[in-house]
Amino acid sequence: MNIILLGPPGAGKGTQARHLVENRDMIQLSTGDMLREAKDSGTEMGKVVADVMARGALVTDEIVIGLIREKLEGDKKGGFIFDGFPRTLEQADALAALLEERGEKLDAVLAMAVKDEALISRITARSTCGTCGEVYNDHTKPWPADGSCVSCDTPEVKRRADDTEEALRTRLTEYYKKTSMLMGYYYAKGDLVWIDGMAEMEDVQAEIAAALDA
Ligand code: AMP
């Protein structure tokens, strides 16, 4: 089963993808994570994308399509979760072609709906575990007082460089200008399922499970 998690920054795509990886043996393909890895390890490509990412703008289609193409060559286990990809119509067309070449198809596109005010408050209070990716929130789920992650015990708390109000404004504008039309694109193909991303995390998990099992 191959699925896309579609939604604005802070919608909960990463959190839900992690849950699916643990429970359905799927593979999470997050272009954001791949780009951050390239940036942190200082590759040529990482240097090119660093400034674009810090501003909250989109990296070129060519770069992200290249990253996805490479990952599709690897093990697919229970299927791929595309997280943060595609973000433009060109990327969506490229994904369709890449899957078709491999005799694969998309099974569902889960569109996570969350109000802008909630996105802003979630993102500006967000931190993640640098080892396992567990997501924390300063107000609703603070980093444990004993200093280590609840999931993996590491003390490595991380804040994303682009989780600032200014970068977030650009990220949201990019989302509404270039990505949100993908809802129409996938609706027309009959693949779109709306998920209430404002619900509690466990309820979102249940809604996604029901959509995938339908
Ligand atoms: P994310 O972790 O998905 O929020 O992505 C973080 C940043 O990486 C974005 O703000 C973009 O700069 C870049 N990025 C991630 N995925 C894509 C994509 N599919 N297309 C273009 N840029 C991307």
Coordinates of C-alpha atoms and ligand atoms in Angstrom, one line a residue:
M1 CA 0.0 0.0 0.0
N2 CA 1.4 3.4 -1.0
I3 CA -0.1 6.5 0.5
I4 CA 0.5 10.3 0.6
L5 CA 0.1 12.4 3.8
L6 CA -1.0 15.8 2.5
G7 CA -1.4 18.8 4.6
P8 CA 0.2 22.1 5.8
P9 CA 3.3 22.3 8.0
G10 CA 2.3 21.3 11.6
A11 CA -0.7 19.2 10.4
G12 CA 0.8 16.1 12.1
K13 CA 2.0 14.3 9.0
G14 CA 5.3 13.2 10.6
T15 CA 3.7 12.0 13.8
Q16 CA 1.1 9.9 11.9
A17 CA 3.8 8.6 9.5
R18 CA 5.8 7.4 12.5
H19 CA 2.7 5.6 13.8
L20 CA 2.2 3.9 10.5
V21 CA 5.8 2.8 10.3
E22 CA 5.6 1.2 13.7
N23 CA 2.2 -0.5 13.1
R24 CA 2.1 -1.3 9.5
D25 CA 5.7 -1.9 8.7
M26 CA 5.6 0.9 6.1
I27 CA 8.5 3.1 5.0
Q28 CA 8.3 6.8 5.6
L29 CA 9.7 8.9 2.8
S30 CA 9.9 12.5 4.2
T31 CA 11.7 14.8 1.7
G32 CA 12.0 17.3 4.6
D33 CA 14.0 14.7 6.7
M34 CA 16.1 13.8 3.6
L35 CA 16.9 17.5 2.9
R36 CA 17.8 18.2 6.6
E37 CA 20.1 15.1 6.6
A38 CA 21.9 16.4 3.5
K39 CA 22.2 19.9 5.1
D40 CA 23.5 18.5 8.4
S41 CA 26.0 16.2 6.7
G42 CA 27.2 19.2 4.6
T43 CA 26.9 17.5 1.1
E44 CA 26.9 19.8 -2.0
M45 CA 23.2 19.5 -2.3
G46 CA 22.8 20.2 1.4
K47 CA 24.7 23.5 1.0
V48 CA 22.5 24.5 -2.0
V49 CA 19.2 23.8 -0.1
A50 CA 20.2 25.2 3.4
D51 CA 19.3 28.9 2.7
V52 CA 16.0 28.0 0.8
M53 CA 14.9 25.8 3.7
A54 CA 15.8 28.3 6.4
R55 CA 13.6 30.9 4.7
G56 CA 10.7 28.4 4.4
A57 CA 10.7 28.4 0.6
L58 CA 10.4 25.3 -1.6
V59 CA 13.5 23.4 -2.9
T60 CA 13.5 22.8 -6.6
D61 CA 11.3 20.0 -8.0
E62 CA 14.4 18.4 -9.6
I63 CA 16.2 17.9 -6.3
V64 CA 13.2 16.4 -4.4
I65 CA 12.1 14.2 -7.3
G66 CA 15.7 12.9 -7.5
L67 CA 15.6 12.1 -3.8
I68 CA 12.4 10.2 -4.1
R69 CA 13.5 8.3 -7.2
E70 CA 16.5 7.0 -5.3
K71 CA 14.4 5.8 -2.3
L72 CA 11.9 4.0 -4.6
E73 CA 14.8 1.7 -5.7
G74 CA 15.2 0.4 -2.1
D75 CA 13.1 -2.0 0.0
K76 CA 9.4 -1.2 0.1
K77 CA 8.3 -3.4 3.0
G78 CA 4.6 -2.7 3.7
G79 CA 4.6 0.2 1.2
F80 CA 5.6 3.8 1.1
I81 CA 4.3 6.8 3.1
F82 CA 5.0 10.0 1.1
D83 CA 5.3 12.7 3.8
G84 CA 5.8 16.3 2.6
F85 CA 6.0 15.1 -1.0
P86 CA 4.6 15.9 -3.5
R87 CA 4.3 19.7 -2.9
T88 CA 3.7 20.9 -6.5
L89 CA 1.8 19.6 -9.5
E90 CA 5.1 18.8 -11.2
Q91 CA 6.1 16.6 -8.3
A92 CA 2.7 14.9 -8.3
D93 CA 3.0 14.1 -12.0
A94 CA 6.6 12.9 -11.4
L95 CA 5.4 10.6 -8.6
A96 CA 2.7 9.1 -10.7
A97 CA 5.2 8.3 -13.5
L98 CA 7.8 6.9 -11.1
L99 CA 5.2 4.6 -9.5
E100 CA 3.8 3.5 -12.9
E101 CA 7.4 2.6 -14.1
R102 CA 7.7 0.3 -11.1
G103 CA 4.2 -1.3 -11.6
E104 CA 3.1 0.4 -8.4
K105 CA 0.1 2.7 -7.7
L106 CA -1.1 5.1 -5.1
D107 CA -3.8 3.6 -2.8
A108 CA -4.9 6.7 -0.9
V109 CA -4.1 10.4 -0.4
L110 CA -4.9 11.4 3.2
A111 CA -5.5 15.2 3.4
M112 CA -5.1 16.4 7.0
A113 CA -7.2 19.5 7.7
V114 CA -6.0 21.8 10.5
K115 CA -6.8 25.5 11.2
D116 CA -4.0 28.0 10.7
E117 CA -4.1 29.2 14.3
A118 CA -3.5 25.7 15.5
L119 CA -0.6 25.2 13.0
I120 CA 1.1 28.3 14.2
S121 CA 0.8 27.5 17.9
R122 CA 1.9 23.9 17.3
I123 CA 4.9 24.8 15.3
T124 CA 6.3 27.6 17.4
A125 CA 6.1 25.3 20.5
R126 CA 7.4 22.2 18.7
S127 CA 10.6 20.2 19.5
T128 CA 11.6 16.7 18.4
C129 CA 13.9 14.0 19.7
G130 CA 17.1 14.1 17.7
T131 CA 17.4 10.3 17.9
C132 CA 13.9 8.8 17.4
G133 CA 11.9 11.8 16.1
E134 CA 9.3 11.8 18.9
V135 CA 7.5 15.1 18.7
Y136 CA 7.0 17.3 21.8
N137 CA 5.0 20.5 22.5
D138 CA 6.1 23.1 25.1
H139 CA 2.5 23.4 26.3
T140 CA 0.7 20.1 25.8
K141 CA 3.6 17.6 25.9
P142 CA 6.8 19.2 27.2
W143 CA 10.2 17.6 27.0
P144 CA 10.5 15.4 30.1
A145 CA 11.9 17.2 33.2
D146 CA 14.5 14.4 33.7
G147 CA 16.0 15.5 30.4
S148 CA 15.5 12.3 28.3
C149 CA 13.1 11.4 25.5
V150 CA 10.1 9.2 26.6
S151 CA 10.5 6.9 23.7
C152 CA 14.2 6.3 23.4
D153 CA 15.8 7.8 26.5
T154 CA 18.2 10.0 24.6
P155 CA 18.8 13.6 25.9
E156 CA 18.9 15.1 22.4
V157 CA 16.1 17.6 22.1
K158 CA 16.0 19.5 18.8
R159 CA 14.2 22.6 17.5
R160 CA 14.0 23.0 13.8
A161 CA 15.7 26.1 12.4
D162 CA 12.6 26.9 10.2
D163 CA 10.1 26.5 13.1
T164 CA 10.1 30.3 13.6
E165 CA 7.1 32.6 13.0
E166 CA 8.8 34.3 10.1
A167 CA 9.8 31.1 8.2
L168 CA 6.4 29.6 9.0
R169 CA 4.6 32.5 7.3
T170 CA 6.6 31.7 4.1
R171 CA 6.0 28.0 4.5
L172 CA 2.2 28.6 4.8
T173 CA 2.2 30.9 1.8
E174 CA 4.1 28.3 -0.2
Y175 CA 1.6 25.7 0.9
Y176 CA -1.4 27.6 -0.1
K177 CA 0.1 28.8 -3.4
K178 CA 1.7 25.6 -4.6
T179 CA 0.6 22.6 -2.6
S180 CA -3.1 23.1 -1.7
M181 CA -4.2 22.6 -5.3
L182 CA -3.1 19.0 -5.0
M183 CA -6.3 18.4 -3.0
G184 CA -8.2 19.1 -6.2
Y185 CA -5.7 17.0 -8.3
Y186 CA -6.2 13.9 -6.2
Y187 CA -9.9 14.5 -5.6
A188 CA -10.4 14.4 -9.4
K189 CA -8.5 11.0 -9.4
G190 CA -10.8 9.7 -6.7
D191 CA -7.9 9.2 -4.3
L192 CA -8.6 11.9 -1.7
V193 CA -9.7 11.1 1.9
W194 CA -10.2 14.0 4.3
I195 CA -8.8 13.5 7.9
D196 CA -9.7 15.8 10.8
G197 CA -6.3 16.8 11.9
M198 CA -7.7 19.0 14.7
A199 CA -8.8 15.8 16.6
E200 CA -6.7 14.2 19.4
M201 CA -3.7 12.3 18.1
E202 CA -5.2 8.8 18.9
D203 CA -8.5 9.8 17.1
V204 CA -6.5 10.9 14.1
Q205 CA -4.7 7.6 14.1
A206 CA -8.0 5.8 14.3
E207 CA -9.5 7.8 11.4
I208 CA -6.4 7.1 9.3
A209 CA -6.6 3.3 10.1
A210 CA -10.3 3.2 9.1
A211 CA -9.5 5.0 5.8
L212 CA -6.7 2.5 5.0
D213 CA -8.7 -0.5 6.0
A214 CA -11.8 0.6 4.0
Ligands
AMP1 P1 9.1 19.6 6.0 O1 10.0 18.8 6.9 O2 8.2 18.7 5.1 O3 8.3 20.7 6.7 O4 10.1 20.4 5.0 C1 11.0 21.3 5.4 C2 11.5 22.1 4.2 O5 12.2 21.3 3.3 C3 10.4 22.8 3.4 O6 10.0 24.1 4.0 C4 11.1 23.0 2.1 O7 12.1 24.0 2.2 C5 11.9 21.7 1.9 N1 11.0 20.6 1.3 C6 10.6 19.5 1.9 N2 9.9 18.7 1.0 C7 9.9 19.5 -0.1 C8 9.3 19.2 -1.4 N3 8.5 18.1 -1.6 N4 9.4 20.2 -2.3 C9 10.1 21.3 -2.1 N5 10.7 21.6 -0.9 C10 10.6 20.7 0.1

